Amino acid sequence: MTNGEVAELAGVSSAAVSRYLNGGYLSEEKRQRIAAAIEETGYVPSANARILRTKKSDTVGVILTRADESAMSGVVSGIEKYFFASDYGTSIAYVGDDVKELSKTMRSLLERQIDGIILVSSAPIPGDMDLYLRARVPVMVVGQHVRDLCSVRFDNSGAAYDLASALGCTPESRVAYIDAAGRYRSFGADRRKGFLAGLERIGLNQEHISVRTAGFSVDDGYRTVSELLSKQADFDFISCATDTIAAGAIKAIRERFGSSFAARAPRVSGFGNDPILQATAGPIPTVSFDYEECGVKAAEIMVDQLKDRTVSSVSLVLGYRIVGA
Amino acid sequence: MTNGEVAELAGVSSAAVSRYLNGGYLSEEKRQRIAAAIEETGYVPSANARILRTKKSDTVGVILTRADESAMSGVVSGIEKYFFASDYGTSIAYVGDDVKELSKTMRSLLERQIDGIILVSSAPIPGDMDLYLRARVPVMVVGQHVRDLCSVRFDNSGAAYDLASALGCTPESRVAYIDAAGRYRSFGADRRKGFLAGLERIGLNQEHISVRTAGFSVDDGYRTVSELLSKQADFDFISCATDTIAAGAIKAIRERFGSSFAARAPRVSGFGNDPILQATAGPIPTVSFDYEECGVKAAEIMVDQLKDRTVSSVSLVLGYRIVGA
DNA sequence: CTGTTAGCGCTTTCAC
DNA sequence: GTGAAAGCGCTAACAG
């Protein structure tokens, strides 16, 4: 079913149908007739033809990666909300663990005449993406900063610093930090450095600090902490780079110290404020981020760029809340 | 940058460029020249023009809803994997809590000449969707069954039945079931009915069963179970419709019985096998679903429909695994 | 193998 | 207010 067929059925020109759809000059009478014809035929206009003709889609592409799974729903929800209110559509693409697919995904978005792209990813961006990051449309990144591009991210380092400060440690406390493996700056280096800096400020004896690295799953955390505890168990705190790892740590500790959580058992801190962890193991110190706000801000910046492409690039760092301490 | 401009630069016809892109007859020499011209100009073909012309996009639309947040990443990952291997693209749309936006989302997908639509949603589908469910393209549903449509869903009822059987209850046991609020068939009615049927089979005294209803958050579960326990506390099991509610239940129980989990404290069962819950509160009996497989199966069925639209509609019910019991 | 050409469904002057 | 007509970028005959 096309424009023209509807026009014929309503006894008007295809231009009139177009005007009906887009709110141009049109007599009430024809408006009625067209409405009836559309209703009758179930006509659905072709976005492709419209975009081809007008050269704009009023749609922003959003790329999600598995690495940011836990933030996914919140961020998308915020993005969607803002774009919806601003009369932009959203087209989401998902990239699994294989970051190589990123450029392919980016390309297919670009082929669709999308107005802008928001890449939501904490994962390191492969070199072959450089081309696409400087595309003909504004590209922005959520979760990390990329030179010359707009970005929105959380202050992981600052959060980790404040978290370390909030644990109530003394210079004599013994602390283990379980780092997140892989080259994820925000989960890894940023949090670790911030945390260690926080401990240093307290004046914590460097020799009382142990650092280990774990994968991203509960099981990874469990194994890493089990092994650590088998060598040394007199920690005051085992601080983990993510709440998922923290869950594994808690399991390991409980296994070693008994379910009654003996007074000598290390306490645990996490990162991310998972509600289930907080309810079942809490209150434990952790960091809470507002993912939805993150999405809203990103969309807001994107819309600004879209309206005025000369606006200089913005790099926004969002705050955090220390909870359970 | 267009087809024609690239052609001119390479000294060939636009048809040749098209052939280059789509793998038609072309001399090696022209192939080289075109490649060079594309490289030089950074030309990106217009998907809209191609789709307009060919009337097919080789792309399937996927609609995600907030209600299915916890399954989202897994399902999408499975869908994406299968379509990728089958040379189909995927275009994802997200619908928040306001299910009214569903028809708008569906429509915008339809306008894009998408080849099929997979609606991933356990939420009740509004009546105004009927029109769209019988669209010109195959539509299928993941998470519930809709008459006449292909669907993939989990056997929630059977899982709940088996879970109830696996708790190790006797006819004299006292059991509370915390139902999930709202009109979500799979989280609500299906699980509740299956669970109660399972208890009945054991011969559990009906008067020893209490049913309460909670919202979907940890806090909802906490409040509901706290209130329940303040009236009656001698349960052997508090079984919850979701792991999230179970987390709240555990918090409420711990608060009432002390963190040492006295022998008289009720045990808890959940639904969904959240890894964090299992690590921190487990092992507790719960049900595990393979969301990724669910996505793969859905995509598989969709591809079948796409290849042969006369295939009769398939309704697949996936199994489950009882864990922690 | 290759170029010419028509036209996908839509919007947008332009002239009435 | 309204219709005729051109053309967005691409592909698919078709003729060479």
XYZ file of C-alpha atoms (C1' of nucleotides) in Angstrom:
682
model
C 0.000 0.000 0.000
C 1.412 3.347 -1.026
C 0.862 7.030 -0.865
C -0.582 7.093 -4.358
C -3.029 4.268 -3.861
C -4.456 5.935 -0.797
C -4.708 9.176 -2.749
C -6.607 7.514 -5.522
C -8.986 5.866 -3.111
C -9.655 9.201 -1.433
C -9.893 11.008 -4.739
C -7.039 13.378 -4.005
C -3.426 13.751 -5.078
C -0.552 12.001 -3.414
C 0.675 15.411 -2.328
C -2.508 15.835 -0.337
C -1.902 12.555 1.454
C 1.584 13.703 2.267
C 0.184 16.944 3.633
C -2.301 15.024 5.704
C 0.481 12.971 7.217
C 2.705 15.950 7.903
C 0.164 18.594 8.777
C 0.184 20.899 5.783
C -2.613 22.981 4.274
C -5.622 20.815 3.699
C -9.373 21.329 3.665
C -11.323 19.604 6.358
C -13.245 17.665 3.760
C -10.209 16.063 2.162
C -8.769 15.440 5.550
C -11.786 13.296 6.318
C -11.639 11.402 3.086
C -7.958 10.651 3.466
C -8.407 9.552 7.051
C -11.104 7.143 5.918
C -8.968 5.748 3.124
C -6.046 5.188 5.450
C -8.244 3.549 8.019
C -9.751 1.307 5.405
C -6.539 0.181 3.831
C -4.373 0.035 6.921
C -1.817 2.083 5.043
C 1.561 2.448 6.718
C 3.857 5.059 5.187
C 7.358 4.041 4.218
C 9.962 5.572 6.476
C 12.639 4.649 3.974
C 11.097 6.693 1.214
C 10.613 9.618 3.549
C 14.148 9.488 4.853
C 15.526 9.112 1.365
C 13.664 12.169 0.268
C 14.146 14.397 3.300
C 17.628 13.193 4.200
C 16.838 13.141 7.848
C 15.504 10.367 10.022
C 15.021 12.149 13.350
C 16.386 8.989 14.844
C 19.393 8.422 17.026
C 21.243 5.125 17.116
C 22.233 3.600 20.441
C 24.799 0.839 20.676
C 24.722 -1.371 23.756
C 27.441 -3.802 24.743
C 27.232 -6.863 26.895
C 29.949 -5.533 29.154
C 27.525 -2.917 30.409
C 24.731 -5.348 30.946
C 23.934 -4.222 34.458
C 23.599 -0.592 33.462
C 21.827 -1.339 30.211
C 18.214 -1.111 31.202
C 18.662 2.071 33.220
C 20.690 3.916 30.633
C 18.406 2.973 27.767
C 15.397 3.937 29.789
C 16.838 7.401 30.398
C 17.906 7.871 26.801
C 14.563 6.741 25.494
C 12.662 9.001 27.842
C 14.523 12.111 26.788
C 14.426 11.406 23.072
C 10.769 10.559 23.226
C 10.044 13.937 24.783
C 12.220 15.614 22.159
C 10.468 13.884 19.268
C 13.414 11.777 18.285
C 13.196 8.094 17.574
C 15.721 5.629 18.884
C 17.206 2.633 17.204
C 19.132 0.265 19.436
C 21.818 -2.166 18.428
C 23.404 -4.767 20.661
C 26.969 -5.964 20.526
C 27.949 -9.074 22.428
C 31.290 -9.855 23.926
C 32.969 -9.722 20.578
C 33.842 -6.075 20.329
C 34.979 -6.624 16.781
C 31.384 -6.487 15.712
C 31.327 -2.916 16.880
C 32.459 -1.395 13.608
C 30.029 -3.507 11.650
C 27.216 -2.354 13.890
C 28.295 1.230 13.656
C 28.374 0.990 9.922
C 24.894 -0.436 9.602
C 23.611 2.404 11.744
C 25.394 4.923 9.553
C 23.894 3.386 6.433
C 20.491 4.129 7.810
C 20.916 7.895 7.744
C 20.737 8.044 11.468
C 21.182 11.552 12.920
C 23.592 10.645 15.696
C 25.047 7.724 17.584
C 25.422 7.052 21.278
C 27.856 4.289 22.040
C 27.222 2.884 25.492
C 30.330 0.962 26.362
C 32.937 0.671 29.051
C 34.894 -1.749 26.904
C 38.029 -0.492 25.195
C 37.202 0.741 21.722
C 39.119 -1.071 18.965
C 41.397 0.954 16.747
C 39.398 0.239 13.616
C 36.630 2.346 15.078
C 38.506 5.605 14.669
C 37.034 6.022 11.249
C 33.522 5.690 12.522
C 33.969 7.831 15.580
C 34.603 10.736 13.242
C 31.538 10.014 11.188
C 29.381 12.511 9.359
C 27.034 12.486 12.344
C 27.740 13.359 15.963
C 28.993 10.357 17.914
C 29.113 10.268 21.661
C 30.268 7.753 24.211
C 28.721 6.737 27.497
C 30.914 4.948 30.012
C 34.320 6.289 29.090
C 35.967 9.309 27.597
C 37.251 9.382 24.047
C 39.318 12.284 22.861
C 37.431 14.940 20.910
C 34.082 13.264 21.453
C 31.244 14.154 23.751
C 30.963 11.716 26.606
C 29.102 10.993 29.790
C 30.576 8.770 32.450
C 30.684 8.217 36.168
C 33.430 9.340 38.466
C 34.588 5.831 39.265
C 37.880 6.971 40.618
C 36.366 9.549 42.955
C 33.723 7.097 44.081
C 36.363 4.501 44.904
C 38.360 7.096 46.789
C 35.400 8.109 48.905
C 34.397 4.513 49.419
C 37.840 3.695 50.778
C 37.584 6.666 53.080
C 34.178 5.572 54.307
C 35.105 2.056 55.364
C 36.242 3.213 58.754
C 39.711 1.769 58.437
C 42.637 2.702 60.635
C 46.281 2.789 59.556
C 46.612 -0.697 60.973
C 43.645 -2.207 59.132
C 44.250 -5.011 56.687
C 42.516 -4.573 53.362
C 42.287 -6.638 50.206
C 41.169 -5.122 46.940
C 39.741 -7.419 44.296
C 40.294 -5.780 40.968
C 38.218 -6.514 37.866
C 40.132 -8.262 35.124
C 40.354 -7.043 31.584
C 41.075 -3.697 30.053
C 37.952 -1.976 31.233
C 39.206 1.327 32.458
C 36.171 2.254 34.528
C 35.728 -1.094 36.264
C 39.431 -1.736 36.507
C 42.098 0.952 36.699
C 39.843 3.839 37.708
C 38.318 2.099 40.675
C 41.528 0.455 41.787
C 43.571 3.632 41.676
C 40.895 5.666 43.402
C 40.501 3.058 46.084
C 44.202 2.721 46.782
C 44.561 6.497 46.854
C 41.756 6.623 49.397
C 43.517 4.092 51.575
C 46.723 6.024 51.293
C 45.073 9.176 52.475
C 43.906 7.374 55.595
C 47.534 6.525 56.142
C 46.933 2.820 55.847
C 50.114 0.836 56.002
C 50.958 -0.168 52.445
C 52.091 -3.567 53.575
C 48.627 -4.300 54.864
C 47.118 -4.004 51.425
C 46.646 -6.974 49.113
C 45.457 -6.640 45.556
C 44.075 -9.530 43.534
C 42.383 -9.672 40.177
C 39.192 -11.549 39.388
C 36.993 -12.074 36.359
C 33.523 -10.586 36.162
C 31.372 -13.431 37.396
C 30.269 -14.355 40.890
C 32.261 -17.513 40.528
C 35.398 -15.641 39.563
C 35.058 -13.579 42.710
C 34.448 -16.678 44.771
C 37.511 -18.480 43.484
C 39.808 -15.506 43.779
C 38.784 -14.700 47.331
C 38.820 -18.356 48.416
C 42.357 -18.622 47.244
C 43.325 -15.384 48.896
C 41.797 -16.433 52.204
C 43.575 -19.742 52.141
C 46.844 -17.808 52.312
C 45.816 -14.960 54.537
C 42.524 -14.525 56.328
C 42.945 -11.700 58.787
C 41.509 -8.938 56.629
C 39.299 -6.230 58.002
C 37.889 -5.558 54.585
C 37.737 -7.272 51.255
C 36.776 -4.586 48.800
C 35.604 -5.627 45.369
C 35.529 -3.823 42.047
C 31.943 -4.894 41.409
C 28.971 -6.100 43.400
C 29.058 -9.315 41.430
C 32.568 -10.056 42.582
C 31.531 -9.015 46.092
C 28.822 -11.667 46.038
C 31.465 -14.262 45.279
C 33.633 -12.874 48.063
C 30.787 -13.176 50.537
C 30.251 -16.777 49.585
C 33.952 -17.521 50.050
C 34.043 -15.811 53.416
C 30.955 -17.556 54.652
C 32.391 -20.867 53.616
C 35.548 -20.210 55.556
C 34.171 -18.515 58.638
C 30.831 -20.256 58.918
C 27.425 -18.884 58.170
C 27.299 -17.102 61.481
C 29.786 -14.541 60.161
C 32.164 -14.674 63.040
C 33.472 -11.421 64.399
C 36.847 -12.155 62.871
C 35.479 -12.544 59.368
C 36.456 -9.792 56.959
C 33.768 -7.365 55.950
C 33.050 -6.844 52.275
C 32.474 -3.782 50.165
C 31.198 -3.706 46.613
C 30.576 -1.347 43.753
C 27.303 -0.757 41.941
C 24.657 -1.137 44.617
C 22.924 -4.257 43.406
C 19.619 -4.331 45.298
C 19.675 -8.092 45.817
C 23.175 -8.044 47.226
C 22.296 -5.194 49.529
C 19.242 -7.012 50.848
C 20.854 -10.377 51.382
C 24.348 -9.391 52.458
C 23.830 -5.823 53.512
C 24.177 -3.318 54.542
C 27.589 -3.440 52.977
C 29.441 -0.372 51.740
C 29.040 0.110 48.005
C 28.645 2.825 45.409
C 25.364 3.749 43.821
C 25.144 5.248 40.342
C 22.095 6.738 38.723
C 22.101 5.022 35.351
C 18.852 6.507 34.238
C 20.141 10.015 34.821
C 23.220 9.046 32.867
C 21.014 8.128 29.931
C 19.016 11.325 30.178
C 22.143 13.463 30.227
C 23.603 11.675 27.251
C 20.438 12.179 25.249
C 20.322 15.796 26.301
C 23.838 16.425 25.053
C 23.077 14.594 21.832
C 20.031 16.716 21.174
C 22.097 19.854 21.768
C 24.651 18.662 19.244
C 21.937 17.821 16.770
C 20.357 21.250 17.058
C 23.613 23.108 16.781
C 26.510 21.148 15.414
C 28.944 23.930 16.204
C 28.521 23.411 19.945
C 31.875 22.372 21.339
C 32.228 18.876 22.646
C 31.047 18.225 26.172
C 32.519 15.738 28.577
C 30.292 15.166 31.561
C 31.332 13.281 34.676
C 28.472 12.193 36.886
C 28.552 11.785 40.635
C 27.748 8.872 42.909
C 26.406 8.012 46.287
C 28.213 5.937 48.901
C 25.718 3.637 50.578
C 25.821 1.109 53.369
C 28.812 2.661 55.121
C 28.333 11.009 -1.025
C 26.345 8.850 -3.434
C 26.539 5.921 -5.712
C 26.868 8.167 -8.745
C 29.615 10.346 -7.375
C 31.721 7.320 -6.566
C 31.053 5.990 -10.058
C 32.173 9.211 -11.667
C 35.321 9.296 -9.585
C 36.133 5.745 -10.566
C 35.188 6.340 -14.169
C 32.468 3.705 -14.227
C 28.695 3.615 -14.158
C 26.648 3.683 -10.998
C 25.479 0.199 -11.850
C 29.057 -0.971 -11.628
C 29.339 0.469 -8.154
C 26.164 -1.300 -7.205
C 27.602 -4.522 -8.569
C 30.765 -3.985 -6.637
C 28.775 -3.629 -3.438
C 26.569 -6.607 -4.102
C 28.988 -8.947 -5.795
C 27.877 -8.944 -9.399
C 29.868 -9.383 -12.598
C 32.755 -6.979 -12.609
C 36.244 -6.944 -14.081
C 39.073 -6.978 -11.626
C 40.293 -3.671 -12.941
C 37.078 -1.772 -12.259
C 36.820 -3.496 -8.961
C 40.122 -1.928 -7.999
C 39.187 1.518 -9.163
C 35.889 1.454 -7.356
C 37.504 0.202 -4.171
C 39.941 3.072 -4.353
C 37.220 5.638 -4.914
C 35.200 4.325 -1.985
C 38.235 4.307 0.252
C 39.091 7.830 -0.761
C 35.670 9.312 -0.267
C 34.560 7.313 2.750
C 31.388 6.542 0.860
C 28.648 4.833 2.859
C 25.757 3.448 0.820
C 22.244 4.450 1.769
C 20.297 1.593 3.263
C 17.099 3.553 2.806
C 17.514 3.796 -0.922
C 18.389 0.137 -1.147
C 15.445 -0.941 0.958
C 13.108 1.331 -0.944
C 14.223 -0.200 -4.163
C 14.442 -3.850 -3.177
C 11.529 -3.807 -0.748
C 13.379 -5.916 1.736
C 15.604 -4.952 4.593
C 16.874 -8.322 5.791
C 16.347 -6.919 9.231
C 14.191 -8.125 12.073
C 12.820 -5.797 14.701
C 13.028 -6.754 18.365
C 10.954 -5.010 20.989
C 12.160 -5.165 24.578
C 10.134 -4.142 27.590
C 11.286 -3.048 30.996
C 9.224 -5.750 32.628
C 11.622 -8.316 31.241
C 14.702 -6.452 32.299
C 16.369 -9.407 33.936
C 16.025 -11.612 30.876
C 16.817 -8.842 28.431
C 20.517 -9.242 27.947
C 20.371 -13.014 27.607
C 17.478 -13.094 25.183
C 18.890 -10.356 22.984
C 22.235 -12.023 22.987
C 20.703 -15.256 21.728
C 18.571 -13.544 19.122
C 21.469 -11.509 17.865
C 23.735 -14.507 17.644
C 21.331 -16.502 15.508
C 20.394 -13.664 13.193
C 23.992 -12.710 12.742
C 24.788 -16.216 11.599
C 21.782 -16.159 9.282
C 22.760 -12.840 7.717
C 19.900 -10.904 9.145
C 20.273 -7.562 10.831
C 18.524 -6.692 14.049
C 16.935 -3.471 15.107
C 16.025 -3.220 18.747
C 13.434 -0.966 20.308
C 12.861 -0.472 24.005
C 9.563 0.184 25.695
C 9.533 1.366 29.296
C 6.895 0.706 31.880
C 4.290 2.476 29.849
C 3.004 -0.323 27.687
C 0.922 2.171 25.773
C 4.007 3.108 23.834
C 4.029 -0.395 22.482
C 1.816 0.299 19.495
C 3.778 3.408 18.627
C 6.983 1.413 18.732
C 5.504 -1.369 16.671
C 4.353 1.117 14.120
C 7.696 2.786 13.726
C 9.255 -0.619 13.166
C 6.642 -1.435 10.546
C 7.302 1.851 8.761
C 10.867 0.775 8.293
C 10.061 -2.177 6.065
C 11.325 -4.573 8.640
C 10.957 -8.248 7.681
C 9.595 -9.494 10.978
C 9.081 -8.520 14.579
C 9.892 -10.302 17.809
C 8.083 -8.872 20.794
C 9.857 -9.831 23.994
C 7.368 -9.177 26.738
C 5.720 -10.874 29.652
C 3.481 -7.867 30.152
C -0.141 -8.104 29.046
C -0.502 -6.845 25.514
C -2.931 -3.946 25.185
C -5.969 -4.404 22.980
C -4.929 -1.708 20.538
C -2.108 -3.973 19.509
C -4.343 -6.472 17.761
C -4.008 -4.551 14.579
C -0.254 -4.720 14.664
C -0.005 -8.310 15.728
C -1.594 -9.218 12.412
C 0.779 -7.087 10.447
C 2.013 -7.666 6.939
C 5.134 -9.249 8.433
C 5.460 -12.228 10.737
C 5.155 -11.218 14.371
C 6.155 -13.461 17.206
C 6.087 -13.171 20.952
C 8.630 -14.234 23.538
C 7.485 -14.597 27.140
C 3.834 -15.418 26.637
C 1.526 -17.046 24.169
C -0.761 -15.062 21.924
C -3.390 -16.824 19.901
C -2.455 -17.512 16.274
C 1.070 -16.197 16.692
C 4.346 -17.996 16.998
C 5.719 -17.803 20.488
C 8.489 -19.000 22.723
C 8.097 -19.051 26.466
C 9.171 -20.918 29.565
C 7.107 -23.496 31.368
C 6.610 -21.363 34.448
C 3.770 -23.438 35.704
C 5.628 -26.725 35.381
C 8.725 -25.232 36.934
C 6.748 -23.995 39.918
C 5.124 -27.390 40.282
C 8.460 -29.160 40.336
C 9.932 -26.566 42.617
C 7.155 -27.117 45.139
C 7.764 -30.847 44.920
C 11.478 -30.379 45.495
C 11.269 -28.378 48.693
C 11.077 -31.489 50.798
C 7.845 -30.527 52.489
C 5.612 -32.915 54.391
C 1.835 -32.719 54.617
C 2.292 -30.870 57.897
C 4.713 -28.247 56.605
C 3.713 -24.603 56.711
C 4.342 -22.735 53.505
C 3.833 -19.151 52.392
C 3.766 -18.234 48.740
C 4.575 -14.653 47.799
C 2.898 -13.948 44.517
C 4.038 -11.254 42.100
C 1.587 -8.396 41.729
C 0.211 -7.199 38.433
C -1.273 -8.943 35.479
C 1.858 -10.692 34.355
C 0.688 -14.150 33.580
C 4.072 -15.825 33.655
C 5.363 -14.228 36.848
C 1.962 -14.282 38.516
C -0.789 -16.765 37.799
C 1.348 -19.415 36.086
C 3.869 -19.716 38.872
C 1.317 -19.451 41.640
C -0.978 -22.082 40.213
C 1.850 -24.450 39.433
C 3.292 -24.032 42.894
C 0.027 -24.586 44.704
C -0.691 -27.615 42.550
C 2.715 -28.968 43.497
C 1.949 -28.530 47.175
C -1.396 -30.209 46.739
C 0.202 -33.207 45.171
C 2.432 -33.601 48.200
C -0.773 -33.653 50.207
C 0.098 -30.523 52.094
C -2.670 -29.405 54.383
C -4.422 -26.530 52.637
C -4.780 -24.651 55.885
C -1.059 -24.527 56.250
C -0.667 -22.490 53.098
C -0.605 -18.693 53.094
C -0.547 -16.637 49.943
C 0.451 -12.990 49.835
C 1.087 -10.631 46.957
C 4.081 -8.354 46.583
C 5.318 -5.836 44.036
C 8.400 -6.500 41.942
C 11.110 -4.792 43.965
C 13.285 -6.126 46.755
C 11.616 -3.629 49.034
C 8.168 -4.841 48.094
C 9.203 -8.352 49.010
C 10.721 -7.145 52.250
C 7.615 -5.268 53.321
C 5.219 -8.017 52.401
C 7.164 -10.717 54.193
C 7.829 -8.539 57.243
C 4.146 -7.974 57.601
C 3.392 -11.630 57.101
C 5.922 -12.682 59.720
C 4.546 -10.242 62.244
C 1.308 -12.204 62.133
C 2.629 -15.671 61.731
C 6.243 -16.774 61.784
C 6.275 -20.527 61.963
C 6.720 -21.220 58.279
C 8.945 -23.931 56.969
C 9.202 -22.238 53.624
C 8.535 -18.831 52.192
C 8.441 -19.305 48.452
C 8.636 -16.276 46.248
C 7.526 -15.638 42.693
C 10.869 -14.030 41.810
C 14.401 -13.988 43.131
C 14.070 -10.273 43.694
C 11.150 -10.779 46.024
C 13.080 -13.630 47.631
C 15.908 -11.229 48.417
C 13.451 -9.019 50.268
C 12.069 -12.039 52.075
C 15.525 -13.020 53.232
C 16.137 -9.567 54.583
C 12.848 -9.649 56.477
C 13.590 -13.077 57.917
C 17.075 -12.137 58.970
C 15.733 -9.066 60.682
C 13.244 -11.103 62.621
C 15.286 -14.172 63.435
C 18.733 -12.642 63.708
C 21.586 -12.905 61.298
C 22.487 -16.320 62.568
C 19.474 -17.756 60.788
C 18.081 -19.670 63.716
C 16.910 -23.172 63.072
C 13.336 -22.026 63.431
C 13.637 -19.421 60.713
C 11.695 -20.208 57.546
C 13.701 -21.205 54.508
C 13.237 -19.291 51.286
C 12.840 -20.318 47.695
C 12.990 -18.067 44.679
C 12.497 -18.100 40.943
C 14.981 -17.079 38.287
C 18.343 -18.150 39.679
C 19.940 -14.770 40.197
C 23.648 -15.542 40.645
C 24.148 -12.922 43.339
C 21.232 -14.203 45.381
C 22.456 -17.741 45.049
C 25.939 -16.808 46.230
C 24.915 -14.684 49.170
C 21.814 -16.466 50.382
C 22.245 -19.870 48.844
C 21.969 -22.486 48.151
C 18.274 -21.789 48.088
C 15.829 -23.630 45.842
C 15.067 -21.680 42.718
C 14.384 -22.163 39.028
C 16.929 -21.543 36.321
C 15.964 -20.545 32.798
C 18.224 -20.401 29.799
C 17.408 -16.991 28.372
C 20.004 -17.140 25.688
C 18.589 -20.377 24.349
C 15.197 -18.749 24.421
C 16.517 -15.992 22.187
C 18.150 -18.442 19.821
C 14.963 -20.481 19.476
C 12.885 -17.391 18.814
C 15.260 -16.228 16.107
C 15.294 -19.700 14.610
C 11.527 -19.799 14.352
C 11.491 -16.311 12.895
C 13.970 -17.251 10.213
C 11.853 -20.274 9.328
C 8.809 -18.071 8.965
C 10.736 -15.618 6.866
C 11.968 -18.293 4.516
C 8.599 -19.919 4.137
C 5.664 -17.858 5.181
C 3.310 -20.758 4.797
C 4.845 -22.624 7.732
C 2.190 -23.015 10.358
C 2.604 -21.118 13.585
C 4.824 -22.644 16.207
C 4.402 -22.340 19.931
C 7.455 -23.481 21.807
C 7.574 -24.031 25.547
C 11.052 -24.233 26.996
C 12.134 -26.211 30.006
C 13.876 -25.256 33.207
C 16.228 -26.518 35.816
C 15.507 -26.707 39.532
C 18.609 -25.662 41.432
C 19.597 -25.416 45.061
C 17.124 -27.992 46.257
C 31.190 -7.883 -18.502
C 29.079 -3.050 -18.739
C 26.168 1.225 -19.195
C 21.425 3.080 -19.760
C 17.240 3.550 -17.870
C 13.142 3.192 -15.120
C 11.172 3.560 -10.836
C 10.823 2.115 -5.503
C 7.370 5.824 -2.133
C 7.791 9.913 -0.571
C 8.140 15.296 -0.108
C 8.494 19.648 -2.033
C 8.692 23.407 -5.054
C 5.934 25.599 -8.371
C 2.074 27.148 -10.700
C -2.618 27.405 -10.472
C -5.826 24.985 -0.787
C -4.332 21.877 -4.356
C -2.109 18.880 -8.042
C 1.745 18.002 -11.351
C 6.203 16.785 -11.562
C 10.912 16.249 -10.213
C 14.096 13.663 -7.774
C 16.246 11.578 -3.125
C 20.107 6.974 -3.916
C 19.757 2.779 -5.207
C 19.014 -1.790 -7.993
C 17.401 -4.685 -11.747
C 16.139 -5.532 -16.170
C 17.692 -4.800 -20.632
C 20.471 -4.127 -24.439
C 24.771 -4.194 -25.949
